[in-house]
Coordinates of C-alpha atoms in Angstrom, one line a residue:
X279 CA 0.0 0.0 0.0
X280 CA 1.2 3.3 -1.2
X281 CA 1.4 6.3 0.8
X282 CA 0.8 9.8 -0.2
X283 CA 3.0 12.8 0.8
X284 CA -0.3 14.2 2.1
X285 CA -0.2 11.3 5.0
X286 CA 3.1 11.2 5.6
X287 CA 3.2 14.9 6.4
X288 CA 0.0 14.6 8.7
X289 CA 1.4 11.7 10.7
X290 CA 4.9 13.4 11.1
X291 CA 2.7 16.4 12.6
X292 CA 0.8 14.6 14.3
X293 CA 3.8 12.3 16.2
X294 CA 5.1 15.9 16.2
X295 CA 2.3 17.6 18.4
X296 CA 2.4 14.4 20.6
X297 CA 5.7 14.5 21.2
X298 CA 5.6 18.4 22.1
X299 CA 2.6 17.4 24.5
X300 CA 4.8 14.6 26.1
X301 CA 8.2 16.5 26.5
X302 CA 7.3 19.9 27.6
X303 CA 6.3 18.7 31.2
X304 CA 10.0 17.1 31.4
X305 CA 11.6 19.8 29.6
X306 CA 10.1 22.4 32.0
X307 CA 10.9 20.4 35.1
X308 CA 14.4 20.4 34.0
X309 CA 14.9 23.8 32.6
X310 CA 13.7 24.9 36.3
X311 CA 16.1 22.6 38.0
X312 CA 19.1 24.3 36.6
X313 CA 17.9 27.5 37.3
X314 CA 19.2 29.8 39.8
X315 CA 17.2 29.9 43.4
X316 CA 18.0 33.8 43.4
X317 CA 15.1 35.7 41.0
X318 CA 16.4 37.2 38.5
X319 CA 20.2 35.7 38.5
X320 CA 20.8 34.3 34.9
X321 CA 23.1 31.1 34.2
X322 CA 22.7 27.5 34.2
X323 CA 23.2 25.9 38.0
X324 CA 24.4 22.3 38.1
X325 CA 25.2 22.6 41.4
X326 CA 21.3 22.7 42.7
X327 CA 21.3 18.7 42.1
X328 CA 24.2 18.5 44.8
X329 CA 22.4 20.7 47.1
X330 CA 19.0 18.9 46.6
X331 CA 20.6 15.7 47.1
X332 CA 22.8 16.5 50.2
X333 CA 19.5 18.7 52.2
X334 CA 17.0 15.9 51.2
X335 CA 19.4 12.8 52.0
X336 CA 18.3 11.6 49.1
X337 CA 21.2 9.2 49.1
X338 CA 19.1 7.1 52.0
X339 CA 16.1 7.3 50.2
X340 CA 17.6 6.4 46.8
X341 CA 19.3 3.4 48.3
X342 CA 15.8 2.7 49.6
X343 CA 14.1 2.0 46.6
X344 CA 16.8 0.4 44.9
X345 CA 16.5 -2.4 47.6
X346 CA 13.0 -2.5 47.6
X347 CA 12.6 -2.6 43.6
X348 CA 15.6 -4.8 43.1
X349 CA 13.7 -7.5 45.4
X350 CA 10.5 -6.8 43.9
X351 CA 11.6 -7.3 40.5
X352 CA 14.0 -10.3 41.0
X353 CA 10.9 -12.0 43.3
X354 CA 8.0 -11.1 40.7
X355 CA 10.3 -12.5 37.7
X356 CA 10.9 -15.4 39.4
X357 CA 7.7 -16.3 40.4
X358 CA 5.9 -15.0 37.0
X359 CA 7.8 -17.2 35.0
X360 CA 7.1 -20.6 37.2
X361 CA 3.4 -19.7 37.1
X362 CA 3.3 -18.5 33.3
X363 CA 5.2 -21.4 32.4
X364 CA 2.6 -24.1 34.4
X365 CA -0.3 -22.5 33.0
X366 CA 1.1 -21.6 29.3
X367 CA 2.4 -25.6 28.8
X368 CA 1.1 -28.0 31.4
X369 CA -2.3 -28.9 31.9
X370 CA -4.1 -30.3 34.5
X371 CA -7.9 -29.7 36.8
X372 CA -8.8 -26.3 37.0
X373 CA -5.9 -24.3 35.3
X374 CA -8.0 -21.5 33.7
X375 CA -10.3 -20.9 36.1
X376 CA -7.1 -20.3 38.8
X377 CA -5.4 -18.4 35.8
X378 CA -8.4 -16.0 35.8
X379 CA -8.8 -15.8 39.8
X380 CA -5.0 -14.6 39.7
X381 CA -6.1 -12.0 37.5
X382 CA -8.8 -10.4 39.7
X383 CA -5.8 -9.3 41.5
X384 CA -5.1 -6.8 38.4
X385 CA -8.9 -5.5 39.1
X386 CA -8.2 -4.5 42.2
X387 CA -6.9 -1.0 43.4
X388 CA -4.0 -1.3 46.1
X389 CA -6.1 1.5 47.9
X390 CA -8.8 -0.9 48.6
X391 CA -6.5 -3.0 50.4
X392 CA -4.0 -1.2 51.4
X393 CA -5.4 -0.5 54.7
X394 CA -6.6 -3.8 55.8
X395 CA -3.0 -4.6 54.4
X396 CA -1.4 -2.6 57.4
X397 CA -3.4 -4.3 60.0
X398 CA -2.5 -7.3 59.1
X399 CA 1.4 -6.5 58.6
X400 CA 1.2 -4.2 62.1
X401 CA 0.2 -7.5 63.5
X402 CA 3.4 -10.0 62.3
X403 CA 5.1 -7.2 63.2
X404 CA 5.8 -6.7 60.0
X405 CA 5.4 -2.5 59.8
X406 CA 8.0 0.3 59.3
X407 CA 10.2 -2.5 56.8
X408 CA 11.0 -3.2 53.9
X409 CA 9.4 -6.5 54.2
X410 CA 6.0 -4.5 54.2
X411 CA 7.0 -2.7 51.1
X412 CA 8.6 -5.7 49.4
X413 CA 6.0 -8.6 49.9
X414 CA 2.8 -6.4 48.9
X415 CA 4.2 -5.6 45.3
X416 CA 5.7 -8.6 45.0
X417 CA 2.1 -9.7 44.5
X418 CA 0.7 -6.7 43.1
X419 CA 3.0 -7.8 40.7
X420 CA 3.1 -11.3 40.3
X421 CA -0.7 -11.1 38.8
X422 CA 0.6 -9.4 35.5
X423 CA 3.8 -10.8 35.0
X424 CA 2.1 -14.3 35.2
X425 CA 0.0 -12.9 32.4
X426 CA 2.6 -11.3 30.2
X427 CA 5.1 -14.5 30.4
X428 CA 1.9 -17.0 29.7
X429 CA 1.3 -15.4 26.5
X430 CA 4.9 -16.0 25.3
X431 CA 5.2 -19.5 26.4
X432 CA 1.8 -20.2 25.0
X433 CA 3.0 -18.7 21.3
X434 CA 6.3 -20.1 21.4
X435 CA 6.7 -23.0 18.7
X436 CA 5.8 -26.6 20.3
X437 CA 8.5 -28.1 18.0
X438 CA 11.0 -26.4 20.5
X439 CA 9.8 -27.7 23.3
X440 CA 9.2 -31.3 22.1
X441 CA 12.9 -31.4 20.7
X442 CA 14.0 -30.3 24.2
X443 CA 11.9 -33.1 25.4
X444 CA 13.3 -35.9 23.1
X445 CA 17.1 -34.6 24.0
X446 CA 15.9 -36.0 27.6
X447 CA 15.6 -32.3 29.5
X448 CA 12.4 -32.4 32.2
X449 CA 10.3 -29.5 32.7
X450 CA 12.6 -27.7 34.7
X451 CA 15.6 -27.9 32.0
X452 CA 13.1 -26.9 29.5
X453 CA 12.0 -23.8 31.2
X454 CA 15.3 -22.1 32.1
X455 CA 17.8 -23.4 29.7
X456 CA 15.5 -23.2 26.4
X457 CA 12.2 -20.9 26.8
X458 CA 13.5 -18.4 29.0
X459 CA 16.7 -17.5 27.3
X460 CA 14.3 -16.9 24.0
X461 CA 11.8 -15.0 25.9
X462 CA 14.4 -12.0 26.6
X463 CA 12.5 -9.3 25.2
X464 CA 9.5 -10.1 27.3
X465 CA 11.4 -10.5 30.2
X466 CA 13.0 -7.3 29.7
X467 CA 9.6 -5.8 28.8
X468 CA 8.3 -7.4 32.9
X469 CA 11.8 -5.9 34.4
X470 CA 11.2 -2.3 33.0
X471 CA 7.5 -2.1 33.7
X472 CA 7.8 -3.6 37.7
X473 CA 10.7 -1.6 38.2
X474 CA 9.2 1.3 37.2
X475 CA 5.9 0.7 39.0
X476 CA 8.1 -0.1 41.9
X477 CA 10.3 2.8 41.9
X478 CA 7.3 5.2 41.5
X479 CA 5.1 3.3 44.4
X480 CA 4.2 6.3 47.0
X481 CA 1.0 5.2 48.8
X482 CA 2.1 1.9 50.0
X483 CA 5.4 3.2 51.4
X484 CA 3.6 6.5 53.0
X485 CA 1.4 4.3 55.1
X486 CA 3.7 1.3 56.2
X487 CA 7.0 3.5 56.8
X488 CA 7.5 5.6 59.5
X489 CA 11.0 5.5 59.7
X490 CA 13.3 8.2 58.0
X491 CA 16.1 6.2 57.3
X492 CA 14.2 3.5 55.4
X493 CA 11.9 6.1 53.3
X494 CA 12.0 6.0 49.3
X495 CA 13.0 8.0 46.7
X496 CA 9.1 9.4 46.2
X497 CA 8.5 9.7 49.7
X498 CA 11.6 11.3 50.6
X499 CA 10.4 13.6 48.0
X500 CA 6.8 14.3 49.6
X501 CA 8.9 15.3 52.9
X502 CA 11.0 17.2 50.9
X503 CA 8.8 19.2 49.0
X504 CA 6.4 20.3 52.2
X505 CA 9.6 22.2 54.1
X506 CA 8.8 25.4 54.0
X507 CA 12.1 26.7 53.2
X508 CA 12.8 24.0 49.9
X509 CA 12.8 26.6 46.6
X510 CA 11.8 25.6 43.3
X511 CA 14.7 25.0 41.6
X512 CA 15.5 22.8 44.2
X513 CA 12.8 21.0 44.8
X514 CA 12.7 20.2 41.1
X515 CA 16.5 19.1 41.1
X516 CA 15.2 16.7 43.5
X517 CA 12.1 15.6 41.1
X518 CA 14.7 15.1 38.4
X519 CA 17.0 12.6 40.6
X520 CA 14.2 10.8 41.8
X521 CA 12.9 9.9 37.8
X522 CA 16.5 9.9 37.1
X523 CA 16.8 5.5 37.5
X524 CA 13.5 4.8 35.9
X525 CA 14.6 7.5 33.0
X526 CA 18.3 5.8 33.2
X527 CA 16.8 1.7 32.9
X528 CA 14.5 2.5 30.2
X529 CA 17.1 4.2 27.4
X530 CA 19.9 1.5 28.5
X531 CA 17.0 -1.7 27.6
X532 CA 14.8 0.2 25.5
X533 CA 15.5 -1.6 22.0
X534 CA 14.4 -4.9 23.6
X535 CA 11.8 -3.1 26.1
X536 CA 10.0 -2.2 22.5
X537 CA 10.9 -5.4 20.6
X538 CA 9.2 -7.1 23.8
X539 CA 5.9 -4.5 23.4
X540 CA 6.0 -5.3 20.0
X541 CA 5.9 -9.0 20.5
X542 CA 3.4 -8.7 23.1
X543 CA 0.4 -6.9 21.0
X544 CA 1.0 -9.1 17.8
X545 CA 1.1 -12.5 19.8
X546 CA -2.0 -11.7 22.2

């Protein structure tokens, strides 16, 4: 199918006015980050990143929810995969209706249960850790990643799986040292997106920690950002740092965090 000029112009203006839309928020925040805190004072201030970071201790709060969304993703992969794989390949009683009862959990809102959720973790004794951050997302989590990984072990080619089978390797061999090694865009896709949701996760961690010293990135930033004597430029500096990872991860796997979207909308 030919294209006219005509189209090709209005989807490049299009993309164009999108893009605009999409940048200027991020553009602005930054543009105000590097300006100076005096009115007025012209020039471009690097130095308001240091400052943000050394008055918010942002280096506790960073190390935070790297801890916290380096367990949640290496948990939630782990997991996703085993319960993708068992209900993408195996069969046995009652495997889509407990597919589809783990998906309720993506219906859900984590402020319905978020405060039941603290009752129940104030009683383990479970509160102000980063157990009570970890555990929750974990299966938050778990629900769509099982989803996402099913639908690339159910489209992957049973050829590959029955040649692994008549080489002698048992489910277990099959899974980790054939299927998941192909599935690497997918996988990547599941990192990005939980680390991301992770990363950005405020509610959860504003009700279950009370500690400073185990407070996250976004958190850290609420506190932050209602001292009465944090400025502008500064308290955008400190927006900028706390995106900074998720901005970071994404442009280091993006080719196969796309190739994985890709693969994901044709094959389901």
């Amino acid at each position: 199918m030919t294209v006219s000029r005509f189209e090709r112009v209005g989807t490049y203006l299009v993309l164009g006015v999108f893009t605009i839309f999409a940048l200027y928020p991020m553009l602005s925040i930054l543009f105000t980050a590097l300006r100076s805190e005096v009115v007025g004072q012209g020039g471009i201030h690097w130095e308001n990143f240091a400052k943000a970071f050394d008055e918010a201790r942002f280096g506790s709060y960073l190390f935070s929810s790297l801890l916290v969304s380096v367990s949640v993703v290496a948990l939630t992969v782990v997991l996703s995969i085993l319960a993708a794989y068992a209900f993408g390949t195996m069969h046995f009683r009652g495997r889509d209706a407990l597919f589809y009862l783990m998906l309720l959990g993506l219906t859900v809102p984590s402020e319905a249960v978020v405060v039941p959720l603290y009752y129940d973790l104030r009683d383990l004794g479970l509160t102000d850790t980063y157990v009570s951050l970890i555990l929750p997302q974990v299966a938050q989590s778990v629900a769509f990643g099982a989803f996402w990984m099913r639908t690339y072990f159910r489209s992957t080619s049973r050829g590959i799986v029955e040649a692994a089978r008549l080489d002698g390797a048992g489910h277990w061999q099959t899974l980790w040292r054939v299927l998941v090694p192909m599935g690497r865009p997918a996988l990547v896709t599941l990192i990005v997106l939980v680390f991301m949701w992770t990363w950005n996760e405020f509610l959860l961690a504003r009700v279950m920690i009370t500690s400073e010293a185990l407070r996250t990135a976004p958190l850290g930033l609420q506190f932050f950002s209602g001292r009465s004597d944090t400025s502008v430029p500064l308290l955008a500096a400190a927006s900028v740092l706390v995106a900074l990872p998720v901005v970071v991860l994404y442009l280091f796997l993006q080719r196969h965090f796309i190739r994985g979207m890709v693969d994901g909308a044709v094959k389901g």
